[in-house]
Coordinates of C-alpha atoms in Angstrom, one line a residue:
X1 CA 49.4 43.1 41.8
X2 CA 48.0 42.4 45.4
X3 CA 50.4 41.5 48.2
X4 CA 49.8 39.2 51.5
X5 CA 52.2 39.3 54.0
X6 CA 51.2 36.7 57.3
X7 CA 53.2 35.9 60.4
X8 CA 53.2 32.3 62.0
X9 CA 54.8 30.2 63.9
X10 CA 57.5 27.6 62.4
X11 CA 54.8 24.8 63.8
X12 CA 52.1 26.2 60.9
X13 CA 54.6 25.7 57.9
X14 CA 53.8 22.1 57.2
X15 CA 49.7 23.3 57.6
X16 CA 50.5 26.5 55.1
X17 CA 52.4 24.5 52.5
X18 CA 49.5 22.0 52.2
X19 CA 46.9 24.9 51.9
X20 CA 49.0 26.3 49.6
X21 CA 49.4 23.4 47.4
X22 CA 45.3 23.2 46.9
X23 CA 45.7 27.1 45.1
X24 CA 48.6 25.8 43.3
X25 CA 47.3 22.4 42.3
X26 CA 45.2 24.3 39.3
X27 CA 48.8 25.9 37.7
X28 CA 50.3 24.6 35.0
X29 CA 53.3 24.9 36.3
X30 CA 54.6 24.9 39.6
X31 CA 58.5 25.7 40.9
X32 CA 60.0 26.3 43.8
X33 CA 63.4 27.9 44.7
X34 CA 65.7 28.5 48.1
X35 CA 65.7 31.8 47.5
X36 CA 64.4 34.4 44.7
X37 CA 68.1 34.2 43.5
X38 CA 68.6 30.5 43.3
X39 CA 67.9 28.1 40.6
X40 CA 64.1 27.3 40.3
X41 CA 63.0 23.5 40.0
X42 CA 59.8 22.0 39.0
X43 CA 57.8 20.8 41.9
X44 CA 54.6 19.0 41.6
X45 CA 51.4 19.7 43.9
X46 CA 51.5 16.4 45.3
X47 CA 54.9 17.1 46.9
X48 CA 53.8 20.1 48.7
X49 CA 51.5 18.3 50.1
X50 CA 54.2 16.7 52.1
X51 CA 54.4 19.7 54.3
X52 CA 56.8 18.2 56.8
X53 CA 58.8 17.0 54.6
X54 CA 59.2 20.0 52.9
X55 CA 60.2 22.2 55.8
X56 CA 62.7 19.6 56.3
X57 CA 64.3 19.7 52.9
X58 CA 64.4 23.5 52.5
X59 CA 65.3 24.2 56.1
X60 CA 65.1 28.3 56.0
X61 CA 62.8 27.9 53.9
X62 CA 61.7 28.7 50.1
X63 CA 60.4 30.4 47.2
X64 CA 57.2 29.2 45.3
X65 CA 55.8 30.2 41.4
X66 CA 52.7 29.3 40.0
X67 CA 49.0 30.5 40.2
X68 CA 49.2 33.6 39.1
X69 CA 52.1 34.6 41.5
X70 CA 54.7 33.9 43.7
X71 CA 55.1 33.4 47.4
X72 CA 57.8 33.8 49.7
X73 CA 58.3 31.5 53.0
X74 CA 60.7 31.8 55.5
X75 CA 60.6 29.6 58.8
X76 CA 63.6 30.0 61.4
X77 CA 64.7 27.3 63.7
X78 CA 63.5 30.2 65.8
X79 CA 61.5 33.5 65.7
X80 CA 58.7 34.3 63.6
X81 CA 58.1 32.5 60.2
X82 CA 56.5 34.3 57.5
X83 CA 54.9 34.4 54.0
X84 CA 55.3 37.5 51.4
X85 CA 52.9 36.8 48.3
X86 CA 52.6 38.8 45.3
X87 CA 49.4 37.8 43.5
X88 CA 48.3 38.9 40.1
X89 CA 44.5 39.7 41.0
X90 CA 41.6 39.7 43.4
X91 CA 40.2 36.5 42.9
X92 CA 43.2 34.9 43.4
X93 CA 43.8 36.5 46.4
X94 CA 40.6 35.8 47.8
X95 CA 41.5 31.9 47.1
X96 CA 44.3 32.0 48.8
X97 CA 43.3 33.9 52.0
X98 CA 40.0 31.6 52.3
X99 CA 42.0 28.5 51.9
X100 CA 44.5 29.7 55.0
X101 CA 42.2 31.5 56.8
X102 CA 41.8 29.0 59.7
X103 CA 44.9 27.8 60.2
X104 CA 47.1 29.0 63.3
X105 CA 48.5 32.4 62.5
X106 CA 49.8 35.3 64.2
X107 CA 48.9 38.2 61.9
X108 CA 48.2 38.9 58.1
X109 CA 47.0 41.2 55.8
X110 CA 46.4 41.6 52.0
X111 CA 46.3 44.7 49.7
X112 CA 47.6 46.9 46.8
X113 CA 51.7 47.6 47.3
X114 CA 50.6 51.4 47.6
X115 CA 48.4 50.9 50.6
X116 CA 50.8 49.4 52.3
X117 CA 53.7 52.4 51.9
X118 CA 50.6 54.4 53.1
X119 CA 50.2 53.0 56.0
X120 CA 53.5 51.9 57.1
X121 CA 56.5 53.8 54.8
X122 CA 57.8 57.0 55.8
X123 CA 60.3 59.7 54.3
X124 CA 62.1 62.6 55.2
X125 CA 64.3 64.9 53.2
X126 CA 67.7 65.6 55.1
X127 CA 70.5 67.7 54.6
X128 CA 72.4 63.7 54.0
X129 CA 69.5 62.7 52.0
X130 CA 66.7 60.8 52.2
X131 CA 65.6 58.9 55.1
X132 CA 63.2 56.0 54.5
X133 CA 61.6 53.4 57.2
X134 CA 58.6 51.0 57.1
X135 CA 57.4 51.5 60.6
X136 CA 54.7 50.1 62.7
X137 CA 55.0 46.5 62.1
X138 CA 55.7 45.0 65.2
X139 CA 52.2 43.7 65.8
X140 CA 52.2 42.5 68.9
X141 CA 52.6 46.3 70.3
X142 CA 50.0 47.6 68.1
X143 CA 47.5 46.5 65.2
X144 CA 50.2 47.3 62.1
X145 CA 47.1 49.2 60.4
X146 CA 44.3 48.5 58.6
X147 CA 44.0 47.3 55.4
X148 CA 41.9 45.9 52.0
X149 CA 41.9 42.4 53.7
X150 CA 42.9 41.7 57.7
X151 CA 43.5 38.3 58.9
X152 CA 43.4 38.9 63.0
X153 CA 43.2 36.1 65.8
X154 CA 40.8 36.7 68.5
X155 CA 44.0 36.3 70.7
X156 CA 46.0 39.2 68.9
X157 CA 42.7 41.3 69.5
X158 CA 42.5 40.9 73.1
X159 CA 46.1 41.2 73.6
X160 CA 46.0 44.5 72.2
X161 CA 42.7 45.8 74.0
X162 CA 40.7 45.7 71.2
X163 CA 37.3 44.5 70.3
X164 CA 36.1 43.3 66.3
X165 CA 33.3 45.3 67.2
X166 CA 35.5 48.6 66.6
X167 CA 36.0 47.8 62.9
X168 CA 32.2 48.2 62.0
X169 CA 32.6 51.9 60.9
X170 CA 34.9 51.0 58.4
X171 CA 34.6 47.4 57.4
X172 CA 32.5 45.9 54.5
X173 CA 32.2 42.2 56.1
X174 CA 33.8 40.3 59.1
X175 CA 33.8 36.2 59.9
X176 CA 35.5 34.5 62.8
X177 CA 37.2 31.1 60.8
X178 CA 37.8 28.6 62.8
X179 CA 36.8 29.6 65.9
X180 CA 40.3 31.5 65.9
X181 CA 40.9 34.0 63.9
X182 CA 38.7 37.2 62.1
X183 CA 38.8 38.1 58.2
X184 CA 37.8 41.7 57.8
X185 CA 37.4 43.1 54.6
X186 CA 37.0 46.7 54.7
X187 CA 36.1 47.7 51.0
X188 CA 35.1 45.6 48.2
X189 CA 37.9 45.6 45.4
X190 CA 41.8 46.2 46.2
X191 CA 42.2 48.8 43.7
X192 CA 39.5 51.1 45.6
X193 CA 42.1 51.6 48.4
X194 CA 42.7 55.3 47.7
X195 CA 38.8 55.7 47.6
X196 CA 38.8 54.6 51.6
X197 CA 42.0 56.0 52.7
X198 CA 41.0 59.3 54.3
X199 CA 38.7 57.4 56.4
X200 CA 40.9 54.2 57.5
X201 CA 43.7 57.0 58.4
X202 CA 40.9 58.5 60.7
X203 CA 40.2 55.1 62.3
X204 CA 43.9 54.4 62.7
X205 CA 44.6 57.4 64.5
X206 CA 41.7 57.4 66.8
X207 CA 41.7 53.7 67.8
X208 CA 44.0 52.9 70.7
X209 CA 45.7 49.6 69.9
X210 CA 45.9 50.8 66.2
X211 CA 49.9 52.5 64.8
X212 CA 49.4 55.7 63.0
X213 CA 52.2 56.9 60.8
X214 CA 51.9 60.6 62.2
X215 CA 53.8 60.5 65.7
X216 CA 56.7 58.1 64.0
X217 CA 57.0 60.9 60.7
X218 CA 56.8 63.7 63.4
X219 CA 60.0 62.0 65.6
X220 CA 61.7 61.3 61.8
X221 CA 61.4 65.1 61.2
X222 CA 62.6 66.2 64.7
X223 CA 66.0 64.2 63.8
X224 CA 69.0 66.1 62.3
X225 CA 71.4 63.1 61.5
X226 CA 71.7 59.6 60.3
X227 CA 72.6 58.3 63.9
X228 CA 69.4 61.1 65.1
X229 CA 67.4 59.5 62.8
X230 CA 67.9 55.9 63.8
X231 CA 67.1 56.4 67.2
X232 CA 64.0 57.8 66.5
X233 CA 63.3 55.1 64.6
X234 CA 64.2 52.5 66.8
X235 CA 61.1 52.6 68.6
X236 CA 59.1 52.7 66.0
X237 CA 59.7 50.0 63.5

């Protein structure tokens, strides 16, 4: 499986269920769902292209299946919507990524589940067990990482003091869609991520602008109890 996780605002819903509905539209089946615990119900491609509409009806928002996977949408009355996909292969994923590529996003990647614990998961054995954080998300203080597939917006780039240029050591191919935001794609298949990943971690730790597990494991290891360990965390996830 390949997972896609993007950040947007609630305004880009209506936009993302539409260019969602064009991957969908070749499945033979489509349902959708409030929740991955709720009741699913056949929907047909035509209906999501309501978008609006939609957004409206499932007001938190809502679970789709079909195409070779299943993606999860939330969009708050406020905060940060977002959409967690779980595809079943590359091409698919590359359908779905080219097909929302331009539309007005805050931040997204794509890769194998185990890149992403790399990057962002951390553990430490304590005398009250174990203590386990994903860390480094909060993109707007720092690039998350880098990973199989990167969906970045010029904007995010020059808030965070960094220039597309920097990814040209590591990256196999980078576009600007849309005049707004940059697809780099740092290797060619998702399942060659372990092949790259002593050479992304060196990027990641030497690129200001970029979160690097080490300094959050290092504060994780420095704790001695659960309330020690939280703080340390705090700043960090």
């Amino acid at each position: 499986m390949v997972e896609l996780q993007i950040k947007f605002d609630r305004n880009s819903a209506s936009e993302l269920l539409k260019r969602l509905a064009a991957f969908l539209g070749y499945a033979q089946r489509i349902e959708i769902a409030v929740d991955e615990a709720s009741e699913r119900f056949p929907i047909g491609a035509s209906e999501l292209q309501l978008g609006d509409e939609l957004v409206e009806r499932y007001p938190g928002g809502c679970v789709l299946y079909g195409g070779q996977g299943e993606f999860h949408l939330s969009w708050p009355e406020t905060g940060v919507g977002s959409l967690f996909a779980l595809l079943m292969d590359d091409e698919a994923m590359h359908a779905v990524v080219n097909g929302i590529a331009d539309v007005d996003l805050h931040y997204g990647f794509a890769c194998r589940p185990a890149e992403h614990r790399l990057r962002n998961l951390i553990e430490s054995t304590k005398s009250y067990g174990v203590e386990e954080a994903w860390v480094g998300r909060a993109y707007r203080s720092a690039l998350p990482g880098a990973y199989w597939i990167n969906i970045i917006p010029e904007s995010l780039l020059g808030e965070l003091g960094l220039s597309v240029n920097q990814f040209d050591s590591i990256a196999q191919s980078m576009k600007l869609v849309g005049g707004r935001n940059y697809v780099i794609q740092l290797y060619q298949a998702s399942d060659q991520w372990l092949d790259h990943a002593a050479d992304i971690d060196a990027w990641c730790e030497s690129t200001n602008g970029v979160f690097y597990r080490l300094e959050a494991i290092a504060d994780l290891e420095r704790s001695h109890t659960f309330q020690e360990a939280s703080e340390a965390l705090k700043h960090w996830r």
